[in-house]
Short mmCIF file of C-alpha atoms in Angstrom, two decimals:
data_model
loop_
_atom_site.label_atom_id
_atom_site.label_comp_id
_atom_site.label_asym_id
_atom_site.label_seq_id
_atom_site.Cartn_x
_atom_site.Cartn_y
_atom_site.Cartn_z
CA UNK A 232 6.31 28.17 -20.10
CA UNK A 233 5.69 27.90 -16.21
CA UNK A 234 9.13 28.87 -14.87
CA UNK A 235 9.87 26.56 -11.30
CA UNK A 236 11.07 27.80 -7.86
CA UNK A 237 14.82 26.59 -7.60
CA UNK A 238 12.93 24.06 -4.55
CA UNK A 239 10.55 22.95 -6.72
CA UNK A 240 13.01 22.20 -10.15
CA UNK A 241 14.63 20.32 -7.32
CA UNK A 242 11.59 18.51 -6.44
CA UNK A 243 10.68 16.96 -9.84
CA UNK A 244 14.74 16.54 -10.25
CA UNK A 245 14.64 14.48 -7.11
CA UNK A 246 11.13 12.38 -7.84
CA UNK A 247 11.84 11.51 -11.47
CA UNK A 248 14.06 8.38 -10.69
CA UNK A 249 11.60 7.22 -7.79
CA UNK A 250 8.49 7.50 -10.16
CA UNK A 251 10.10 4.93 -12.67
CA UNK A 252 10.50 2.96 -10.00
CA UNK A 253 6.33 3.14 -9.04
CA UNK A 254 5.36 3.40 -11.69
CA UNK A 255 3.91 -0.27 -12.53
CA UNK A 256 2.75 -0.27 -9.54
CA UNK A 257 -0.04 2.15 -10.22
CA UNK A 258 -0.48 0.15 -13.82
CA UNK A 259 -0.50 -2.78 -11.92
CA UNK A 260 -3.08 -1.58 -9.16
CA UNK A 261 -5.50 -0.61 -12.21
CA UNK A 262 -5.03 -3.80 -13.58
CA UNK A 263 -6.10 -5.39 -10.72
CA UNK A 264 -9.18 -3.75 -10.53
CA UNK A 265 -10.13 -4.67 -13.82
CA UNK A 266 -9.38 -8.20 -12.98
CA UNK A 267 -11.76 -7.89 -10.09
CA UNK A 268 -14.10 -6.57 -12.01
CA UNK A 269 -14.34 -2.71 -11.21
CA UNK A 270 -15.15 -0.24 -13.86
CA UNK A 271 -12.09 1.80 -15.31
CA UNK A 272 -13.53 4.82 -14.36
CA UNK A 273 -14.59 4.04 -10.68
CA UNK A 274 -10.75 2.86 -10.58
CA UNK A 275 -9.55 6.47 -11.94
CA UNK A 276 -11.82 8.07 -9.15
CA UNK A 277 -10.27 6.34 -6.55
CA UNK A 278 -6.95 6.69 -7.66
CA UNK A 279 -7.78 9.84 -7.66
CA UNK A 280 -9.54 10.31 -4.06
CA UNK A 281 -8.17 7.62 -2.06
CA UNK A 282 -4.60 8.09 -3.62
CA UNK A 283 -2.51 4.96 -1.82
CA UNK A 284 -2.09 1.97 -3.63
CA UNK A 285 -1.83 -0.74 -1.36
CA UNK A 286 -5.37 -0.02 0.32
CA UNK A 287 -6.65 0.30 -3.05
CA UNK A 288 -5.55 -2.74 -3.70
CA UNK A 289 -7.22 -4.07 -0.34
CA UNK A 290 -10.42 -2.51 -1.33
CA UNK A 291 -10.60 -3.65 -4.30
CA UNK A 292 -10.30 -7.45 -3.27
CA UNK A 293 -12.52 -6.84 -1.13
CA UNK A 294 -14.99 -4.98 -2.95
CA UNK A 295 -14.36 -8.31 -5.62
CA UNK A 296 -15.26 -10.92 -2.56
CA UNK A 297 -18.65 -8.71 -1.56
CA UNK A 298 -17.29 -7.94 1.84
CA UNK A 299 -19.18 -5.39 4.37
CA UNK A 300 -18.59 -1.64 3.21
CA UNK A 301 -17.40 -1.01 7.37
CA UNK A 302 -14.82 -3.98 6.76
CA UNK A 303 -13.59 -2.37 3.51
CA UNK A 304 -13.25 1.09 5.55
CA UNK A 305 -11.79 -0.63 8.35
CA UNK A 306 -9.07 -2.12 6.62
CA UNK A 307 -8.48 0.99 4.51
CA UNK A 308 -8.33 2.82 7.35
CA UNK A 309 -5.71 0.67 8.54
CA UNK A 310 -3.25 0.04 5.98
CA UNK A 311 -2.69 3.81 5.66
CA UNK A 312 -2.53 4.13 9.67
CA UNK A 313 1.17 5.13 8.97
CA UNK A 314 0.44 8.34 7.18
CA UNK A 315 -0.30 9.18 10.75
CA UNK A 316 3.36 8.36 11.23
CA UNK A 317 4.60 10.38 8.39
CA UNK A 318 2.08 13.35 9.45
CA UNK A 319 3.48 13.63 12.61
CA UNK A 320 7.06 13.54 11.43
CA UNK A 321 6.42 16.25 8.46
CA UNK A 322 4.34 18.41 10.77
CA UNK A 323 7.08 20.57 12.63
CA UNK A 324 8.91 21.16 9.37
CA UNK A 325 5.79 22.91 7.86
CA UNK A 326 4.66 24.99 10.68
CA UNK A 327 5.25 28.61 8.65
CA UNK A 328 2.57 27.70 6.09
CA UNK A 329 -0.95 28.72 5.92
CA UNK A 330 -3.97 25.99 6.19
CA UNK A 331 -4.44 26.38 2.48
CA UNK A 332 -0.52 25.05 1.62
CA UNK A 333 -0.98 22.26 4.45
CA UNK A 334 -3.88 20.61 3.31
CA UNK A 335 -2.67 20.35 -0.11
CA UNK A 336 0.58 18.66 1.51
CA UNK A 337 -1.75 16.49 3.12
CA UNK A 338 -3.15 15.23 0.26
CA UNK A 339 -0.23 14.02 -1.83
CA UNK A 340 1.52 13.12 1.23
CA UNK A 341 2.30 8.95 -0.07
CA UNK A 342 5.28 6.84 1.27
CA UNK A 343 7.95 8.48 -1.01
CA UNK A 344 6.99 12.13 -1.47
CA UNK A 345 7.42 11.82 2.72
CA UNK A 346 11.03 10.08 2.86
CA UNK A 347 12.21 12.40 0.01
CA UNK A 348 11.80 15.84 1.94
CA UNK A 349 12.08 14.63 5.39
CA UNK A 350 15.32 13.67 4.16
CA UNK A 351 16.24 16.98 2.01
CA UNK A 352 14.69 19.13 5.03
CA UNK A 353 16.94 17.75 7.67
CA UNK A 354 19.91 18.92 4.87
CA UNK A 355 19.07 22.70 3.78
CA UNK A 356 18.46 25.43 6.02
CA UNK A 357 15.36 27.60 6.94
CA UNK A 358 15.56 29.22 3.85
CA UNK A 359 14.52 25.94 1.79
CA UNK A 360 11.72 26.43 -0.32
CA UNK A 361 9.67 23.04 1.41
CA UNK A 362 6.28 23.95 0.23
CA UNK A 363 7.53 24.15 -3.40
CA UNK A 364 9.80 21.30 -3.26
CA UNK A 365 7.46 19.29 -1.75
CA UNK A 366 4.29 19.92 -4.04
CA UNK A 367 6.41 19.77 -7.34
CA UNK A 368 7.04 15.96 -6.51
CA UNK A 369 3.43 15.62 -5.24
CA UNK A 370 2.03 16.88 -8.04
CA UNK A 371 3.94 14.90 -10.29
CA UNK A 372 3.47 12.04 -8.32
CA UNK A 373 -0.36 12.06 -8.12
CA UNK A 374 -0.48 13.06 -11.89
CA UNK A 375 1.74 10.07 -12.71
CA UNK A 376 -0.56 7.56 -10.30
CA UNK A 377 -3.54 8.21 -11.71
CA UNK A 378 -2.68 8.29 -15.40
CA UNK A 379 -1.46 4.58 -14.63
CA UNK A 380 -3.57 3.33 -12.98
CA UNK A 381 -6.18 4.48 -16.05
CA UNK A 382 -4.38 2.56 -18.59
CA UNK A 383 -3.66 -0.33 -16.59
CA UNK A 384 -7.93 -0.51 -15.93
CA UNK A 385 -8.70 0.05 -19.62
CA UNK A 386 -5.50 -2.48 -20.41
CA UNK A 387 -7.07 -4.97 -18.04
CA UNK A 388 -10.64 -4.49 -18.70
CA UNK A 389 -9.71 -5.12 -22.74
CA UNK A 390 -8.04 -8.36 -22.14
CA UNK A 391 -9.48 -11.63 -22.95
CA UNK A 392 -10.52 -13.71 -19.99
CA UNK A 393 -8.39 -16.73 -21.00
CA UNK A 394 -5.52 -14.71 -19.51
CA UNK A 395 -6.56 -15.27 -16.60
CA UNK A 396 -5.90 -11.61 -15.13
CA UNK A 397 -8.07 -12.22 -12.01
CA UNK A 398 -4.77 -14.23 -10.68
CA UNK A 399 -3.99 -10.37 -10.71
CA UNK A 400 -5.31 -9.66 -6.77
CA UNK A 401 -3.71 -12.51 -4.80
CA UNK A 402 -0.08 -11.94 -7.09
CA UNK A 403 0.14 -8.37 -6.27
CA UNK A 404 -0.33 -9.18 -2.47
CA UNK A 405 2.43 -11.49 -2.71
CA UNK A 406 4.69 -9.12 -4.53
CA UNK A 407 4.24 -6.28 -2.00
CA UNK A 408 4.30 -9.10 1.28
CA UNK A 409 7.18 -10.79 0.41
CA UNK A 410 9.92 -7.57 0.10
CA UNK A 411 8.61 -6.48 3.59
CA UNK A 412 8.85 -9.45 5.76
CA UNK A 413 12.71 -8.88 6.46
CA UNK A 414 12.77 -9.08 10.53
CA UNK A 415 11.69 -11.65 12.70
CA UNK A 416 8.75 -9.37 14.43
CA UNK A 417 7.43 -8.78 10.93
CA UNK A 418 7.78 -12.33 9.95
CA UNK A 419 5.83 -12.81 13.23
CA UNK A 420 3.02 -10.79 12.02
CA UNK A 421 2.56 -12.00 8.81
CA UNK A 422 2.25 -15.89 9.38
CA UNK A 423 0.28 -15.16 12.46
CA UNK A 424 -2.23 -12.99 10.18
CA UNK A 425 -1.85 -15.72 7.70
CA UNK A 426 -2.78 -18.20 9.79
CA UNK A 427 -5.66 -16.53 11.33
CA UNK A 428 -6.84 -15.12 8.35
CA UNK A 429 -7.05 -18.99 7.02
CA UNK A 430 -8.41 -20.17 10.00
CA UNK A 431 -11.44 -17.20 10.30
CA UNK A 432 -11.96 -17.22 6.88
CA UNK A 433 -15.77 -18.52 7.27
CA UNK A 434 -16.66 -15.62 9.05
CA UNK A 435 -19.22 -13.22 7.41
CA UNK A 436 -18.56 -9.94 5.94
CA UNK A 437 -14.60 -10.74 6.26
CA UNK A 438 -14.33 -10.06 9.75
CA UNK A 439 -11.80 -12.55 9.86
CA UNK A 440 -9.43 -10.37 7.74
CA UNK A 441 -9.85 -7.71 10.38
CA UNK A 442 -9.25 -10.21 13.44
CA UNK A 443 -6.32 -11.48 11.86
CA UNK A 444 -4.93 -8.15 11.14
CA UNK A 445 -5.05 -6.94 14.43
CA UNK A 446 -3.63 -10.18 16.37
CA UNK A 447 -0.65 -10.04 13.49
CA UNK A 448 -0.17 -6.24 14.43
CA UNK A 449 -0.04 -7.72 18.26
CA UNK A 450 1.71 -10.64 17.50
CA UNK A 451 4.94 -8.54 15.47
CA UNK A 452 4.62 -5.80 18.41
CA UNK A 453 5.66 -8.28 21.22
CA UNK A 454 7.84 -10.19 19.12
CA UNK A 455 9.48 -6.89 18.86
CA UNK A 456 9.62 -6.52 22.38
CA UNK A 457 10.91 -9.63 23.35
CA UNK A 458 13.69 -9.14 21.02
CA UNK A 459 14.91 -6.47 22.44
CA UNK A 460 14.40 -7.85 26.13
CA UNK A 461 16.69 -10.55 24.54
CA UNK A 462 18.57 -8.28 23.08
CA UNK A 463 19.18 -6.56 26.27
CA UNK A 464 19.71 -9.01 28.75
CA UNK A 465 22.72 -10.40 26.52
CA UNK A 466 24.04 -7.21 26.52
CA UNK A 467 23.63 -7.39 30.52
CA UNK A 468 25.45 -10.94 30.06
CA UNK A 469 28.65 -9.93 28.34
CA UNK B 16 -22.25 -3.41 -4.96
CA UNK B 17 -24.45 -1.16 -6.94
CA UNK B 18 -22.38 1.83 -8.23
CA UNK B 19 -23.82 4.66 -6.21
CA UNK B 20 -22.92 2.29 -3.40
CA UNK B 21 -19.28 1.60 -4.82
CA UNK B 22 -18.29 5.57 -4.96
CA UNK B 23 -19.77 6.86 -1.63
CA UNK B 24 -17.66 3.97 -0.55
CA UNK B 25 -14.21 4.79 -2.37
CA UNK B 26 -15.26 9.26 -1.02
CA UNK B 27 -15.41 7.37 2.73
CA UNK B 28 -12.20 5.59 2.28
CA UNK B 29 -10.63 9.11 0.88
CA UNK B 30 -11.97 11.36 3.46
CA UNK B 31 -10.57 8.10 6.00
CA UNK B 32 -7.49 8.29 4.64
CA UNK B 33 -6.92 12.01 4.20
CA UNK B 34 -7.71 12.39 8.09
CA UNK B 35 -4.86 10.34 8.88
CA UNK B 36 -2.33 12.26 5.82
CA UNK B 37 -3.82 15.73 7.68
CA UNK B 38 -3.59 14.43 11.65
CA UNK B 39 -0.63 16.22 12.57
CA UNK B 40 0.04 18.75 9.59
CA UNK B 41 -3.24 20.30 10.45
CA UNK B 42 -3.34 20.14 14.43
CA UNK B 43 0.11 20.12 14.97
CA UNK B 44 0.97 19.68 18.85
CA UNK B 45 -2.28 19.31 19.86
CA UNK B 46 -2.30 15.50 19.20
CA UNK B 47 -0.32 12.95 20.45
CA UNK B 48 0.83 9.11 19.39
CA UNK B 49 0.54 7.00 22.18
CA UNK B 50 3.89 5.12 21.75
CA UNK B 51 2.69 1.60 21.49
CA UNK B 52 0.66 2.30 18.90
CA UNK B 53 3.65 3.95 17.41
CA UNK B 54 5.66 0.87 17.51
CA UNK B 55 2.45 -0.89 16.38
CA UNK B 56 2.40 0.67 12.95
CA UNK B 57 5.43 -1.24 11.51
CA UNK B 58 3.41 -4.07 11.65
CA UNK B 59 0.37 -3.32 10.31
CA UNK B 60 1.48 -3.99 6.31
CA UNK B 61 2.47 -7.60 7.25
CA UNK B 62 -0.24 -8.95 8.85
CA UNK B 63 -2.63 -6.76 6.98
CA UNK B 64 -1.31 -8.05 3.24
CA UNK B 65 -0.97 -11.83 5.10
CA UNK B 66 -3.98 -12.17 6.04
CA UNK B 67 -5.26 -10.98 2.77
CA UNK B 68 -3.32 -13.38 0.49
CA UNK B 69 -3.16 -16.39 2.63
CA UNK B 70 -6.81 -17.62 2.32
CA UNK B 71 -6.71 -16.48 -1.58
CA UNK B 72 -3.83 -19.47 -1.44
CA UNK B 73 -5.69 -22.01 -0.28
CA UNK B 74 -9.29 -21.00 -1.69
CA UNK B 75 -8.20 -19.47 -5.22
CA UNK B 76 -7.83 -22.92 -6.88
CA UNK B 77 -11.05 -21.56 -9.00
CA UNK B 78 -12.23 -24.56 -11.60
CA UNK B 79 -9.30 -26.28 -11.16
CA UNK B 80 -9.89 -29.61 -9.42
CA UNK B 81 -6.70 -31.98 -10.35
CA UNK B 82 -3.54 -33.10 -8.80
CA UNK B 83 -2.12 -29.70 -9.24
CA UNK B 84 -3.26 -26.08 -8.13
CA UNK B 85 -1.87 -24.24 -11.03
CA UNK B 86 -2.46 -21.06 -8.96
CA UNK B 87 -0.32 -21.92 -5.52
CA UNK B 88 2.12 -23.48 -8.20
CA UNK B 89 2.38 -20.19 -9.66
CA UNK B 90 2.21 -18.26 -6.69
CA UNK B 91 4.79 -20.24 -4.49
CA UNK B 92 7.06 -19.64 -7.79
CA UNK B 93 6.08 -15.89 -8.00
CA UNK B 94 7.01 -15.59 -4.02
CA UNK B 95 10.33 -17.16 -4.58
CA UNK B 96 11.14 -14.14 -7.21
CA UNK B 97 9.51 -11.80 -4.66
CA UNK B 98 12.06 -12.76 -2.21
CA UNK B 99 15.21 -13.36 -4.21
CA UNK B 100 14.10 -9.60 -6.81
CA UNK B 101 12.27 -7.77 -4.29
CA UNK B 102 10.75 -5.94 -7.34
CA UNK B 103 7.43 -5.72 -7.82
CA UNK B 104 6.96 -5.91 -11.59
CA UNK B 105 9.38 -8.72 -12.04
CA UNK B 106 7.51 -10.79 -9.75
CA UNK B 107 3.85 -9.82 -11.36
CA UNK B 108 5.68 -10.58 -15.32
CA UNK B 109 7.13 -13.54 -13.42
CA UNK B 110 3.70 -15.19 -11.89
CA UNK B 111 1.22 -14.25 -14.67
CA UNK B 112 4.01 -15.53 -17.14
CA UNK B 113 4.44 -18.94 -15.11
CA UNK B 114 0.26 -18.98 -14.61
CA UNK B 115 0.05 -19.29 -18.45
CA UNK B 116 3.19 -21.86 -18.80
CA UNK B 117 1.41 -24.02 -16.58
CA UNK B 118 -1.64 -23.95 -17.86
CA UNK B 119 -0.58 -24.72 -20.90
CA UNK B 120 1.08 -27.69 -19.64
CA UNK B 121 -1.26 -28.98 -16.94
CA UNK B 122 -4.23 -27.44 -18.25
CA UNK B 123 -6.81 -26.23 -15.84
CA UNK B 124 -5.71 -28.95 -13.47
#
């Protein structure tokens, strides 16, 4: 029986509710893969490697549509662009750790093992156990992600074609767009990647994908600013 | 993509995105965010996931060549229980479910 740090019982006590929740997400990313035709295995190795679903999910449609390996990277590389966010925020909370502690933090650092401790860090004191508390839940989390996202690829890969699974890529887009587009800049920068993407879409090697991207990430960036110039000179106004 | 091909691809986009998980954890202070690309970030899932679906919208009719797109049918439907749920798995059940409904009742268009 491995006996847990009080921090790290805490940890999987804490992540248990939030990995019901993600759960299908991971069954539905290996599903997806399947659908676009990548073996179950080469799924369970990226899950493994790459370890963030929603540029998995990017890859993988592309990957499906033959793009460019660099435009595959590229777009990897951006989607998880805000682990640089989280990295930055995590970093001064970690600083009594050796290298060997820190890159394993780096590894299974995903949207919610982040937002979790940030949180709980900002509540205890300096005598928290954050190491343990933090890799219980990563741990946990990374087992859990993988082990999904193998059943969903053997799930997918066993189903008959007359389901249709390859309607798979474009729905889970969709489900992870739509819950995100909930302030005007953002709405901003999805119809005006939408558009271009539409638009660009003859390009070779999906280049348009990468174009679009970046003049959405523009367009919701000043759309943010000029709300709050808005914003502002009301203020001014009243 | 030939397999070799396919996993030196998936190590790149590991080692890509464990550089950006170990930016700051590993080098601490020494590296900075410029702040518009701070504010920038936010964005990036939006556009990025946009401009990935929208052309699947208009191109992923496959065989079907009829009045109706069975796909965008199911997909505008699916989008509507995006946006009312905001659950993910409800709104994957929800579009494969109405993909096979109409289908079955338009056929393959």
């Amino acid at each position: 029986m491995i006996r847990l740090s009080p921090a790290a019982a805490a940890g999987v006590r804490d992540v248990a509710p939030v990995l019901l929740g993600v759960m299908p997400f991971g069954l539905i990313t290996g599903v997806t893969g399947a659908a676009a035709g990548i073996d179950p295995l080469d799924m369970v190795f990226m899950s493994a490697v790459v370890y963030a679903g929603a540029s998995q999910l990017a890859a993988i449609s592309l990957i499906g549509a033959s793009a460019a390996p660099w435009v595959v990277l590229l777009t990897v590389g951006l989607i998880n662009l805000r682990f640089l966010m989280y990295s930055a925020s995590l970093a001064p909370w970690l600083k009594r750790y050796g290298p060997g502690a820190r890159l394993l933090v780096s590894y299974l650092l995903v949207d919610h093992t982040y937002a979790l401790s940030v949180i709980r860090y900002a509540k205890e004191d300096e005598s928290f156990g954050r190491r343990d508390y933090y890799l219980s839940m990563g741990v946990i989390t990374w087992l859990q992600w993988v082990a999904m996202t193998a059943i969903g690829a053997v799930l997918g890969a066993a189903l008959p074609d007359q389901l249709q699974l390859d309607f798979a890529v474009p729905l889970s887009f969709l489900a992870l767009l739509v819950p995100i587009v909930t302030t005007r800049p953002a709405l901003a920068a999805a119809v005006t990647g939408a558009a271009l993407a539409i638009v660009l879409a003859p390009l070779p090697y999906s280049l348009g994908l990468v174009i679009a991207t970046l003049v959405g990430v523009a367009a919701g960036t000043l759309t943010e600013s000029a709300v709050a110039r808005r914003a502002a000179t009301r203020k001014a106004r009243s | 993509m030939t397999r070799p091909e396919i996993w030196l691809l998936i190590v790149l986009s590991g080692a890509i995105t464990f550089s950006h998980r170990a930016s700051f954890i590993m080098l601490g202070s020494r590296l900075r965010l410029p702040p518009v690309l701070q504010r920038s970030l936010a964005y990036i899932p939006p556009a990025v996931l946009a401009a990935i679906v929208a052309p699947a919208l208009l191109s992923n009719a496959g065989p079907s060549a009829g009045p109706f797109d069975v796909r965008l049918l199911a997909l505008v439907g699916a989008g509507f229980v995006a946006w009312r749920s905001r659950n993910l798995m409800l709104t994957f059940v929800a579009g494969m479910l109405l993909l096979w409904a109409l289908t079955w009742l338009l056929g393959r268009g």
